[in-house]
JSON list of C-alpha atoms in Angstrom, two decimals:
[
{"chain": "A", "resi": 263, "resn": "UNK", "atom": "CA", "xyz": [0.00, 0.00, 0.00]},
{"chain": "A", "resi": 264, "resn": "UNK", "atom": "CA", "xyz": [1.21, 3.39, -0.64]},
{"chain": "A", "resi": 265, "resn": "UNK", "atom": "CA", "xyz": [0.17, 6.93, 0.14]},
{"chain": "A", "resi": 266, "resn": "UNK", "atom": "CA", "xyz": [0.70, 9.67, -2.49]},
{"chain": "A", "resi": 267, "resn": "UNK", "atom": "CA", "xyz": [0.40, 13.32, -3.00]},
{"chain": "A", "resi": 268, "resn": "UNK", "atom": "CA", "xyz": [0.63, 14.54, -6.41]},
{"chain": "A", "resi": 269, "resn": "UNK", "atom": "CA", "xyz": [0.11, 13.47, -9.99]},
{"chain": "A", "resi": 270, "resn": "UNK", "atom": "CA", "xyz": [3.52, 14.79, -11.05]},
{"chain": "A", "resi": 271, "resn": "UNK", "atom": "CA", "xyz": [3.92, 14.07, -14.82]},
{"chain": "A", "resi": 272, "resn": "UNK", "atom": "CA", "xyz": [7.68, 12.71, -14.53]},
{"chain": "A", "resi": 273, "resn": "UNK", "atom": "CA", "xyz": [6.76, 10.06, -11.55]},
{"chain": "A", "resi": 274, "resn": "UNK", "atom": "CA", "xyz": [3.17, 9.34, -12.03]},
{"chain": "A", "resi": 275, "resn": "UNK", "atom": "CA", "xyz": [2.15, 10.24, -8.22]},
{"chain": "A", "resi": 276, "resn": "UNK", "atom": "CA", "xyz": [-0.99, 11.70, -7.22]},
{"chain": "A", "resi": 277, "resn": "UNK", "atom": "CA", "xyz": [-2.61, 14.91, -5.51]},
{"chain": "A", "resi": 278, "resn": "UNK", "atom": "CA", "xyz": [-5.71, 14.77, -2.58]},
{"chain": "A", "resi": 279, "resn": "UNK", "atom": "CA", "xyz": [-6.31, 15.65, 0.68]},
{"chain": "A", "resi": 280, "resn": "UNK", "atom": "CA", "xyz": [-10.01, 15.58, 2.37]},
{"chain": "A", "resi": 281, "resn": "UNK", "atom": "CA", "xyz": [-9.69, 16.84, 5.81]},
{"chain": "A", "resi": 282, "resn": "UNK", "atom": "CA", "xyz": [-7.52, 19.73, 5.17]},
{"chain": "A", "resi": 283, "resn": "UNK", "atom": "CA", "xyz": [-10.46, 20.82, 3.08]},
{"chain": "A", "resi": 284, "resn": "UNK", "atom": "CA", "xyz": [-12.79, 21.80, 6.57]},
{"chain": "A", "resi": 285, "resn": "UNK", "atom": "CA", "xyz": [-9.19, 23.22, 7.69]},
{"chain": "A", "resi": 286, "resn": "UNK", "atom": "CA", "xyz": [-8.64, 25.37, 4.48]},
{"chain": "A", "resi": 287, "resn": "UNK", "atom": "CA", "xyz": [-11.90, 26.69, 5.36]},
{"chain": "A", "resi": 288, "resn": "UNK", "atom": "CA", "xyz": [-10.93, 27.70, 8.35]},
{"chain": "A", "resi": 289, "resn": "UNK", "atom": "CA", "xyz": [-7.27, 29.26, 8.45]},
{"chain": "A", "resi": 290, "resn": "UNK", "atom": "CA", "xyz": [-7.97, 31.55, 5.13]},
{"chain": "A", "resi": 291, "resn": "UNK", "atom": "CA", "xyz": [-7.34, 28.93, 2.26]},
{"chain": "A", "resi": 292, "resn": "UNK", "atom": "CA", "xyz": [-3.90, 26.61, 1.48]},
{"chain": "A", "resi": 293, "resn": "UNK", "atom": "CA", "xyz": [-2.01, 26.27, -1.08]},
{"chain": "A", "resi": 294, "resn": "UNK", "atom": "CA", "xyz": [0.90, 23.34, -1.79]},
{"chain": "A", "resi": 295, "resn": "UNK", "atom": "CA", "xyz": [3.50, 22.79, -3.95]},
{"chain": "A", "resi": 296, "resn": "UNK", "atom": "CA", "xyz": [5.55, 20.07, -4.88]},
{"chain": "A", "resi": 297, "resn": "UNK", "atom": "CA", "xyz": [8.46, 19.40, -7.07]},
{"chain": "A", "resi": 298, "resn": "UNK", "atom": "CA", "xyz": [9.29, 16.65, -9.42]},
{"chain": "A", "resi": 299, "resn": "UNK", "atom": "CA", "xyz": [12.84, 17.64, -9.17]},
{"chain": "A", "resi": 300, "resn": "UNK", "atom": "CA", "xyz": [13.32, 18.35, -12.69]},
{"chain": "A", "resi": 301, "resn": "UNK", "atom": "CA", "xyz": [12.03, 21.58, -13.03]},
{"chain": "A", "resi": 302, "resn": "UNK", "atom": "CA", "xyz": [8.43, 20.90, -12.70]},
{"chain": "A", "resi": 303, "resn": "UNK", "atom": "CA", "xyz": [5.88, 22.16, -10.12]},
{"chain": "A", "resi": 304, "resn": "UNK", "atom": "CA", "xyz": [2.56, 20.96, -9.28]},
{"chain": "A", "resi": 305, "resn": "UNK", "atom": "CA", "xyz": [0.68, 23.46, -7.75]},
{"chain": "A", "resi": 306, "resn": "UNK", "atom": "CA", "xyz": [-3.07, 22.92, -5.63]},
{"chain": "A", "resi": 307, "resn": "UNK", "atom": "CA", "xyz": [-4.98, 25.56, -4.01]},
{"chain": "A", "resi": 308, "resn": "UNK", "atom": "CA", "xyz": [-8.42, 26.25, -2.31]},
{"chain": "A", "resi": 309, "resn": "UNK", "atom": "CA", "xyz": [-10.23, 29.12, -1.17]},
{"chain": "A", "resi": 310, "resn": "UNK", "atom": "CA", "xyz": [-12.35, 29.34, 1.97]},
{"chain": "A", "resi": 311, "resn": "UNK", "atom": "CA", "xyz": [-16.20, 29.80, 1.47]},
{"chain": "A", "resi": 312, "resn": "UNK", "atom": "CA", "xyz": [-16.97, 33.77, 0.33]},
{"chain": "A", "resi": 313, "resn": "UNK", "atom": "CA", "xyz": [-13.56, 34.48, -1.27]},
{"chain": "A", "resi": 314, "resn": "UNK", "atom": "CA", "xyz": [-13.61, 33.31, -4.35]},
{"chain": "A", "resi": 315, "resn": "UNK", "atom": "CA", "xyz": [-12.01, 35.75, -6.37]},
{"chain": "A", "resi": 316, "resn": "UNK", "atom": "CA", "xyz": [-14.23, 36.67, -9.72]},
{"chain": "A", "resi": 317, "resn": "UNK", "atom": "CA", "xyz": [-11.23, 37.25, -11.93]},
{"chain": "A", "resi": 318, "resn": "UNK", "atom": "CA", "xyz": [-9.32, 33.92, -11.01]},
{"chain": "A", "resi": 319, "resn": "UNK", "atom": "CA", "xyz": [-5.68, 33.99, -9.98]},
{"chain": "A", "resi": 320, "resn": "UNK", "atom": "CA", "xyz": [-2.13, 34.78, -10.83]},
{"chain": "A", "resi": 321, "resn": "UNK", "atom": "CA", "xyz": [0.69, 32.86, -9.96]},
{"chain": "A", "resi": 322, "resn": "UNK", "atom": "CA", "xyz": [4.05, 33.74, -8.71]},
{"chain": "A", "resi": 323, "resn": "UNK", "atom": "CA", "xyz": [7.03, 33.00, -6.76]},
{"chain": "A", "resi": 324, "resn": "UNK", "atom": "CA", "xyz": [8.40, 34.44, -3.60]},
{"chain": "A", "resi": 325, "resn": "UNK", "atom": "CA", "xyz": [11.13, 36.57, -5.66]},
{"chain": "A", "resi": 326, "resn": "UNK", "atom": "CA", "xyz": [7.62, 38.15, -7.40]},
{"chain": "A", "resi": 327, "resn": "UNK", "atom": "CA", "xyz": [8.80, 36.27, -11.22]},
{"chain": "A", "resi": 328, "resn": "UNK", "atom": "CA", "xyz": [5.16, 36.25, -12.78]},
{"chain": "A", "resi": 329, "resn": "UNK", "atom": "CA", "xyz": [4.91, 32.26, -13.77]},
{"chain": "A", "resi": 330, "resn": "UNK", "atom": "CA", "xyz": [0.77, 32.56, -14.90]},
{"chain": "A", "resi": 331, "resn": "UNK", "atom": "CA", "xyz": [-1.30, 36.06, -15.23]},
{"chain": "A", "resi": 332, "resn": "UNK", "atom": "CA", "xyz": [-4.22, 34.15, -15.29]},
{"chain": "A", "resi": 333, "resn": "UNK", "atom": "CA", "xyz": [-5.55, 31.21, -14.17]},
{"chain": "A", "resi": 334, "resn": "UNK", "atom": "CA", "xyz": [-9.42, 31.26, -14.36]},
{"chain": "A", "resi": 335, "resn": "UNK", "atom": "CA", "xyz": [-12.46, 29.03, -13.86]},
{"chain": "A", "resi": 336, "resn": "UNK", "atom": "CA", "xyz": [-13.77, 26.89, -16.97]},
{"chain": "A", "resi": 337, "resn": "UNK", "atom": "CA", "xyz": [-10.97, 26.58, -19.52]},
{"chain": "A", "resi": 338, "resn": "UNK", "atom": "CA", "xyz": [-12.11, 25.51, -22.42]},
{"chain": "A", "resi": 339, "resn": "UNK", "atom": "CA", "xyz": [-9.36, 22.99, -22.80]},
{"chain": "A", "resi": 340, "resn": "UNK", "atom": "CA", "xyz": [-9.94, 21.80, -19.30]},
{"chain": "A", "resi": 341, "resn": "UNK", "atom": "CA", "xyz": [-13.22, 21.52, -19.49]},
{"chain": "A", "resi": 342, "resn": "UNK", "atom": "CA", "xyz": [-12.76, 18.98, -22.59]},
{"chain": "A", "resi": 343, "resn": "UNK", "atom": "CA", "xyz": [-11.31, 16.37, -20.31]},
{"chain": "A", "resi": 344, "resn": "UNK", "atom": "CA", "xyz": [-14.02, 16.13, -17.84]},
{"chain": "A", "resi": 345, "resn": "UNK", "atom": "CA", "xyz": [-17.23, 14.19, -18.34]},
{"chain": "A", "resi": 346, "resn": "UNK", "atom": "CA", "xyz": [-20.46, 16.59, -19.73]},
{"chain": "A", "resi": 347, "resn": "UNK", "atom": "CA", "xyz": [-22.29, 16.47, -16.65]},
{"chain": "A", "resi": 348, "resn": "UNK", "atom": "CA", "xyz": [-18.65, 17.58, -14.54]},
{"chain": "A", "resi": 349, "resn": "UNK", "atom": "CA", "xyz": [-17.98, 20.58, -17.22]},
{"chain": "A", "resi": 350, "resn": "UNK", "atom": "CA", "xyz": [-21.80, 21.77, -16.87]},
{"chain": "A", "resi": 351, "resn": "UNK", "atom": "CA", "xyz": [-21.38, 21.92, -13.40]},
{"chain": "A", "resi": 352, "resn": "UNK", "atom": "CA", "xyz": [-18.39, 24.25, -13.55]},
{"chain": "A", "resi": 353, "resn": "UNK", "atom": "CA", "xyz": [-19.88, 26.07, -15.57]},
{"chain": "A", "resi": 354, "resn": "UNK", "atom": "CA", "xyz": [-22.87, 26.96, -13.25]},
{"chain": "A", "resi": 355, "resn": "UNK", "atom": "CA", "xyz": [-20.27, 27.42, -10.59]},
{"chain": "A", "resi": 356, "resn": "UNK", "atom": "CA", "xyz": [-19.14, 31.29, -10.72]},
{"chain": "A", "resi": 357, "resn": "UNK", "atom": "CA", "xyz": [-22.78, 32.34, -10.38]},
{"chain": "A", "resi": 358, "resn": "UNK", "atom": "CA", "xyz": [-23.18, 30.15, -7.46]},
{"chain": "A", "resi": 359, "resn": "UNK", "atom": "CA", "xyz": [-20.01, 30.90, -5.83]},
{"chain": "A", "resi": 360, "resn": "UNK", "atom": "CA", "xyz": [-20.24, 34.47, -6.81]},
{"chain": "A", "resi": 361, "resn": "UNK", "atom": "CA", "xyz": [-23.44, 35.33, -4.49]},
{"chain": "A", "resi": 362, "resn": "UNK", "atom": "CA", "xyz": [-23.64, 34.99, -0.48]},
{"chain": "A", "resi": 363, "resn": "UNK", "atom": "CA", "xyz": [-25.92, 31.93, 0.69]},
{"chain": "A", "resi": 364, "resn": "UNK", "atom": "CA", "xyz": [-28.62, 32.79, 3.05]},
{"chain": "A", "resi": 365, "resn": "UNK", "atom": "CA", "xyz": [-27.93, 29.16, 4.57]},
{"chain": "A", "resi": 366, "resn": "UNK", "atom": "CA", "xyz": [-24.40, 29.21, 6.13]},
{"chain": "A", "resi": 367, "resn": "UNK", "atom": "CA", "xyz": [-24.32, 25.60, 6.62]},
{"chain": "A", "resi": 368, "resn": "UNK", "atom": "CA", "xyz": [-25.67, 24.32, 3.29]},
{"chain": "A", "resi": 369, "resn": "UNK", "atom": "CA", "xyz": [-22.80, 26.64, 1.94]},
{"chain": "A", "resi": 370, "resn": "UNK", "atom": "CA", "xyz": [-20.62, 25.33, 4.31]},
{"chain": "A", "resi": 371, "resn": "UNK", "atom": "CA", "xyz": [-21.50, 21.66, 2.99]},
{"chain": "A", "resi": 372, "resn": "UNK", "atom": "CA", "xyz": [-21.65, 22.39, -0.39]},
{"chain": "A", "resi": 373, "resn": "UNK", "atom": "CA", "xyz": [-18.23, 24.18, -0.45]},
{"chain": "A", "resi": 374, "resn": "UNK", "atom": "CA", "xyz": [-16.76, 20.45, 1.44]},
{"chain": "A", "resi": 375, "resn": "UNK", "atom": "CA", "xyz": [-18.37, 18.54, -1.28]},
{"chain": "A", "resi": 376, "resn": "UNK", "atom": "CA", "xyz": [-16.59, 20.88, -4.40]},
{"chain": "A", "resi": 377, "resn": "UNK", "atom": "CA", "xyz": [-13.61, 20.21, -2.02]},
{"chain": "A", "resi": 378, "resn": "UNK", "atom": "CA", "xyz": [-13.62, 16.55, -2.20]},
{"chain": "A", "resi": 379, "resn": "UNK", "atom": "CA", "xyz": [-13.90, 16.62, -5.93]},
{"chain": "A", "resi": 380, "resn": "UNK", "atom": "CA", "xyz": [-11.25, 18.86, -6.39]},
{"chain": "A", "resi": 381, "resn": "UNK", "atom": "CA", "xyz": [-9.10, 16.88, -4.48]},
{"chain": "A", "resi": 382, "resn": "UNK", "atom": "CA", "xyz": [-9.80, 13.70, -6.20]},
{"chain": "A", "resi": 383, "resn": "UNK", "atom": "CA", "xyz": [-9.57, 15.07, -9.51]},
{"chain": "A", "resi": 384, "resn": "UNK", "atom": "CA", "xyz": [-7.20, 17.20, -11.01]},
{"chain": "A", "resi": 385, "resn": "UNK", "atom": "CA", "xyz": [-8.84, 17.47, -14.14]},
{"chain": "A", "resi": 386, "resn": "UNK", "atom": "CA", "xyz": [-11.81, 18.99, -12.25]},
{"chain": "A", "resi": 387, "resn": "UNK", "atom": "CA", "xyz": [-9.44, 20.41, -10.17]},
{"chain": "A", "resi": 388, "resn": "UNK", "atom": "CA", "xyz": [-7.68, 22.43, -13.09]},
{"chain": "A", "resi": 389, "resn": "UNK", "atom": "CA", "xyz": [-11.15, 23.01, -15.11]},
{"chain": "A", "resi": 390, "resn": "UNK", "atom": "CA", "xyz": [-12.57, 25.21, -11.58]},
{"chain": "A", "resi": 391, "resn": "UNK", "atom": "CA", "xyz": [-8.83, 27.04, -11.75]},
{"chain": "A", "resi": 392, "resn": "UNK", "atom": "CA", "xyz": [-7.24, 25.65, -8.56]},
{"chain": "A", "resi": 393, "resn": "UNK", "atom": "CA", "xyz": [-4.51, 23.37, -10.04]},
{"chain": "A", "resi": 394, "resn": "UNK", "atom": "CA", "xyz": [-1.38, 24.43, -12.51]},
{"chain": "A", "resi": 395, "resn": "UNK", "atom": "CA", "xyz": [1.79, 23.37, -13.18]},
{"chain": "A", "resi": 396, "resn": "UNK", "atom": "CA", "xyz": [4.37, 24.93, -13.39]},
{"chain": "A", "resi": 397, "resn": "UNK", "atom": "CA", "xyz": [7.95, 23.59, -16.35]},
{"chain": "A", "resi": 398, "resn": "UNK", "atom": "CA", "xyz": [11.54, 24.40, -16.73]},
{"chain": "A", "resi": 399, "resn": "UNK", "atom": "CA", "xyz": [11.43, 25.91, -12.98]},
{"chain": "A", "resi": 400, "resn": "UNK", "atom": "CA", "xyz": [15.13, 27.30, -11.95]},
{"chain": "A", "resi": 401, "resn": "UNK", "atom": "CA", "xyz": [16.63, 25.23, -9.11]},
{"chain": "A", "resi": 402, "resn": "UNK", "atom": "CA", "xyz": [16.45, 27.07, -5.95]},
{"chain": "A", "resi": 403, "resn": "UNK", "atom": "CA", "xyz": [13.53, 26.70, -3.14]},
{"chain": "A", "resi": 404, "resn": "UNK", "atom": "CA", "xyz": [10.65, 29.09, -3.54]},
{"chain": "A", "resi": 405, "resn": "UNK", "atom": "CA", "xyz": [7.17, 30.03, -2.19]},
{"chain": "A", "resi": 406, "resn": "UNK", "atom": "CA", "xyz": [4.46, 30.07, -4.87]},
{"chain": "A", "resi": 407, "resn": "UNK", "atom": "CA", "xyz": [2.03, 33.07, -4.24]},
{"chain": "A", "resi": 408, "resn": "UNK", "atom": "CA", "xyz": [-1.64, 32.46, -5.77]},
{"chain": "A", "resi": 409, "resn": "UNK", "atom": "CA", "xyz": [-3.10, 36.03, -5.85]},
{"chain": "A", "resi": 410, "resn": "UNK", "atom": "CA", "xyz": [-6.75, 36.73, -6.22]},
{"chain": "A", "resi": 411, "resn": "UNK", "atom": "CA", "xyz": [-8.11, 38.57, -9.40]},
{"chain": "A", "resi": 412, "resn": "UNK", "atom": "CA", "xyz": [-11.16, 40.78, -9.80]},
{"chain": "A", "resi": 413, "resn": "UNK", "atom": "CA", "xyz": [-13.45, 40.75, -12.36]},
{"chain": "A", "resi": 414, "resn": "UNK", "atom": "CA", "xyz": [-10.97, 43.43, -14.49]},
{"chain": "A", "resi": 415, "resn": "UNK", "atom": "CA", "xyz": [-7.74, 41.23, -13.83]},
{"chain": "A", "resi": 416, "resn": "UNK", "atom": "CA", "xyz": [-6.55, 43.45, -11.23]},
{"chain": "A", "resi": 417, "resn": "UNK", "atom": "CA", "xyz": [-5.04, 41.84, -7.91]},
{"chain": "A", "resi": 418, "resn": "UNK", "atom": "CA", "xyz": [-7.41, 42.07, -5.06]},
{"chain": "A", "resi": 419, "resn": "UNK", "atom": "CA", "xyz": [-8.61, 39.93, -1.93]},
{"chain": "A", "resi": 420, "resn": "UNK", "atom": "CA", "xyz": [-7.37, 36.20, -0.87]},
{"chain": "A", "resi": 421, "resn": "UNK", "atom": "CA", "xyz": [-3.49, 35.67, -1.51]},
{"chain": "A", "resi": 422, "resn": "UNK", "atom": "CA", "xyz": [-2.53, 32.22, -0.32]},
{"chain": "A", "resi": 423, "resn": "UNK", "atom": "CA", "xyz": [1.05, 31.11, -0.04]},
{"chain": "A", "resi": 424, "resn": "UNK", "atom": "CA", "xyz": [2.60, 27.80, -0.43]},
{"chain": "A", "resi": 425, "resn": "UNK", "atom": "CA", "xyz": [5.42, 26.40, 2.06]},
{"chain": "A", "resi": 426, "resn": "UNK", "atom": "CA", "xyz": [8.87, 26.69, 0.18]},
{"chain": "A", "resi": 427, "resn": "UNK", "atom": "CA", "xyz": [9.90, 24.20, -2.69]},
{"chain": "A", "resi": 428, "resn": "UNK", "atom": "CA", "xyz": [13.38, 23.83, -4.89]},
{"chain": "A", "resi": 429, "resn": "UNK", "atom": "CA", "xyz": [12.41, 23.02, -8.20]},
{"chain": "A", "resi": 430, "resn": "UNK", "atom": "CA", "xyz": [15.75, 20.69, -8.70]},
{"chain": "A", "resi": 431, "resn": "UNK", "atom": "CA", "xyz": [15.07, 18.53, -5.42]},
{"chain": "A", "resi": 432, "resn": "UNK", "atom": "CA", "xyz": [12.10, 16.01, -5.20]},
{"chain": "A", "resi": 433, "resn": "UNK", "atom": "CA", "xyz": [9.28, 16.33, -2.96]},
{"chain": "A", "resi": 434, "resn": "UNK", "atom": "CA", "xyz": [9.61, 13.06, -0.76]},
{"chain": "A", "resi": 435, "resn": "UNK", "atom": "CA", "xyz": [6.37, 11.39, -0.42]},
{"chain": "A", "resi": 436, "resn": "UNK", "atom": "CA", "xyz": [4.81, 10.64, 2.88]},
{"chain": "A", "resi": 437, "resn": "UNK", "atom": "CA", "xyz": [5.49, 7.34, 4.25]},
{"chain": "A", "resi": 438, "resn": "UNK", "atom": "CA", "xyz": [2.45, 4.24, 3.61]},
{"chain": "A", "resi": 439, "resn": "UNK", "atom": "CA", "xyz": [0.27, 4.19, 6.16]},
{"chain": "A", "resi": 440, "resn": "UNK", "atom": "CA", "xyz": [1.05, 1.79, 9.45]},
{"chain": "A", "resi": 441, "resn": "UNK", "atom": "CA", "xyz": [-0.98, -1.29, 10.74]},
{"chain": "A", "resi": 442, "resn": "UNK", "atom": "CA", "xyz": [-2.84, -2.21, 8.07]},
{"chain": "A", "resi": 443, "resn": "UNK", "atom": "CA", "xyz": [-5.16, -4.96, 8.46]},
{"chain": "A", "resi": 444, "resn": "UNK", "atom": "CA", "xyz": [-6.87, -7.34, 5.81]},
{"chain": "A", "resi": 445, "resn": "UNK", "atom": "CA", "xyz": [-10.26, -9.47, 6.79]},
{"chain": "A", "resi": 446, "resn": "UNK", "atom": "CA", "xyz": [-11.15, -11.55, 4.19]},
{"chain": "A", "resi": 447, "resn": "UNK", "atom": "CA", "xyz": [-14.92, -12.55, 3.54]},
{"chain": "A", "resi": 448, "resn": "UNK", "atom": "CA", "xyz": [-16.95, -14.40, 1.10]},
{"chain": "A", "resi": 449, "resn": "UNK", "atom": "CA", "xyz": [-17.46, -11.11, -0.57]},
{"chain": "A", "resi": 450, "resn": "UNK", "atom": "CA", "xyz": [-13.30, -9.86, -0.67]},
{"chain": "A", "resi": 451, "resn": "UNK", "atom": "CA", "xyz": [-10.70, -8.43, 1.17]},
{"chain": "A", "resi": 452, "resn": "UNK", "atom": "CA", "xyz": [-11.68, -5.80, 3.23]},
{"chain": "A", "resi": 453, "resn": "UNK", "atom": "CA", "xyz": [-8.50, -3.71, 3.96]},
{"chain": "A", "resi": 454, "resn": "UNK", "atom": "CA", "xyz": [-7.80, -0.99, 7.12]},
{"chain": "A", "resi": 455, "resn": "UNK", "atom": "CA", "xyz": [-5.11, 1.22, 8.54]},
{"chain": "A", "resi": 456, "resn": "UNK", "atom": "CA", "xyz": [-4.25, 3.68, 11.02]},
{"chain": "A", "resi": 457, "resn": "UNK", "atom": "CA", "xyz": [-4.87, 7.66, 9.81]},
{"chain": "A", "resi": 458, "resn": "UNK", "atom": "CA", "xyz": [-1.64, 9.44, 8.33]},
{"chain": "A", "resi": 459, "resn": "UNK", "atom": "CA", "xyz": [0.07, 11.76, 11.08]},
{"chain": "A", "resi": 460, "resn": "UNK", "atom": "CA", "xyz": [-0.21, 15.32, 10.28]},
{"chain": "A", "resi": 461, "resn": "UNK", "atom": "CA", "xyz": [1.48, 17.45, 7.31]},
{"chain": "A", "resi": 462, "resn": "UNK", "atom": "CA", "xyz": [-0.06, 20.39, 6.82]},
{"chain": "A", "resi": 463, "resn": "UNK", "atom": "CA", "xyz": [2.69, 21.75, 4.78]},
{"chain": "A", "resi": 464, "resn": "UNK", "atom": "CA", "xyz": [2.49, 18.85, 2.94]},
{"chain": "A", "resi": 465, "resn": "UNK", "atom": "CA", "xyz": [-0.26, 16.32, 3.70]},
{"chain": "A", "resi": 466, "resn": "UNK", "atom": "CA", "xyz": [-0.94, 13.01, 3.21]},
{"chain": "A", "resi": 467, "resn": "UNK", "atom": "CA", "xyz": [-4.16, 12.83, 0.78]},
{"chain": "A", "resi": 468, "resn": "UNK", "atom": "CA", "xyz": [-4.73, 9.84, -0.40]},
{"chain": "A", "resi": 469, "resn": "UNK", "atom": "CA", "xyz": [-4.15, 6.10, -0.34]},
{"chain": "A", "resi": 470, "resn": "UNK", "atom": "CA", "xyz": [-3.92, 3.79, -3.28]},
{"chain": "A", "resi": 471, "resn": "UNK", "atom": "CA", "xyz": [-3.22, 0.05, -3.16]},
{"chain": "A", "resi": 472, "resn": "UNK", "atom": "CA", "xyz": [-1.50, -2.21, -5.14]},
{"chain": "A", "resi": 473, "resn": "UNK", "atom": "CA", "xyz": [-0.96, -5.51, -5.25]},
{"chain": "A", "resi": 474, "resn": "UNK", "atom": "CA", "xyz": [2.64, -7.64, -6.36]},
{"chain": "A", "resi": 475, "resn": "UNK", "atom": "CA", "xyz": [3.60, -3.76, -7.44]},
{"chain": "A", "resi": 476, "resn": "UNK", "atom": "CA", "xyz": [0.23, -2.83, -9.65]},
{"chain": "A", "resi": 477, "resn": "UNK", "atom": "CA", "xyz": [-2.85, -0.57, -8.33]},
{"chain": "A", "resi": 478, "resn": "UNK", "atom": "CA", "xyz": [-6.18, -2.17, -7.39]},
{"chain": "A", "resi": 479, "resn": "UNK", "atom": "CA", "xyz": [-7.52, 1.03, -6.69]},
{"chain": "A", "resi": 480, "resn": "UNK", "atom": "CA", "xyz": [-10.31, 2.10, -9.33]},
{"chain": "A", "resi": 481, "resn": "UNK", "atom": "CA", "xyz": [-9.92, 5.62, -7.62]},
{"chain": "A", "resi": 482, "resn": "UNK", "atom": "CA", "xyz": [-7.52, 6.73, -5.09]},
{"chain": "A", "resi": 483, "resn": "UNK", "atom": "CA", "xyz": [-8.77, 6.44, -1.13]},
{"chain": "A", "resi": 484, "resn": "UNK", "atom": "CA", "xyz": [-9.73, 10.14, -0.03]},
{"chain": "A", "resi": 485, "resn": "UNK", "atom": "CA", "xyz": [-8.17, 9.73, 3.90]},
{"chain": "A", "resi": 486, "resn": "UNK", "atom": "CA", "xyz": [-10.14, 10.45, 6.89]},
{"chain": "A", "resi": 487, "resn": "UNK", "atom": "CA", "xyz": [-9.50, 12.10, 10.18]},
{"chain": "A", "resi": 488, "resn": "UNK", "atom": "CA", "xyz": [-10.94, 8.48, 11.63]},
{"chain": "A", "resi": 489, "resn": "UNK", "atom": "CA", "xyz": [-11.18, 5.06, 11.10]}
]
């Protein structure tokens, strides 16, 4: 069994997290970045509830080197890749994220929901605007800065900030999860393990498993905060 965090396109790994989604919502956003260590960075971001920025986003490092000017909602390209039903969603999505929801809660649970798909999805993920990469990245570690846009382009509102990466250095993974346990039934294997610890700067998002070295998983296993 092992536990990855990002589809990087020169390893094949893959980016999720579900609980830091309810956290996200509540420290002002996240952002992460990892590195491939060839010059390639994978970037993932999401905005708290209310601050979704109309314009989209820029992206930058921490010396200020402009890497996108815009990074918007419902790509035409991106949108191609997804299932109809997915891309008609997204593009319902700006008015419904763009007006205040008399019922906190169902905002609150709707906003988890958009969460979970972004994070087990990065084609959806990079159709709603929250997911770039980044090629050809000078060695060195850097912050990535995802800047808020209004509706004119112009910077404004939510800037979130990822923890430092080097561009020519790997992100490790997080080690597989511990005590895993297998019951077997007439039906299957039914499999368990004990929750990731903690990364926020880098968290542990998903589980896939495999099996003699090849996945089983149809999708990757969005983690829990319990078992």
């Amino acid at each position: 069994m092992k536990r990855v965090f990002g589809k990087l396109a020169a390893i094949g790994t893959l980016l999720l997290f579900a609980p830091l989604i309810c956290t996200a919502q509540q420290n002002g956003g996240a952002a992460f970045a990892a590195s491939d260590g060839r010059g390639n960075i994978q970037l993932l971001w999401f905005p708290p509830a209310q601050q979704w920025p109309a314009g989209g986003w820029s992206v930058t490092d921490s010396s200020g080197k402009m890497f996108i000017p815009h990074e918007a909602m419902g790509d035409a390209a991106a949108l191609a890749a997804l299932p109809i039903e997915d891309a008609d969603t997204i593009k319902r999505l700006p008015d419904v994220l763009g007006k205040p929801q008399a019922n906190e809660k169902q905002q609150q649970n709707f906003i988890n929901l958009l969460g979970l798909r972004v994070f087990s999805d990065l084609n959806f993920a990079r159709a709603l605007g929250l997911y770039a990469t980044l090629a050809n990245v000078s060695p060195g570690a850097r912050a990535y800065v995802i800047q808020g846009l209004d509706a004119q382009g112009n910077p404004k509102g939510l800037k979130l900030v990822s923890q430092p990466v080097d561009a020519s250095q790997a992100t490790a993974l997080p080690p597989s999860p511990d005590g895993v346990q297998a019951t077997v039934d007439e039906s299957g294997v039914s499999l368990s393990w004990n929750p990731p610890a903690e990364n926020r700067a880098l968290p542990a998002i998903s589980c896939v498993v495999e099996r003699n070295g090849s996945s089983i998983s149809v999708k990757p296993f969005v983690v829990g905060t319990q078992w």
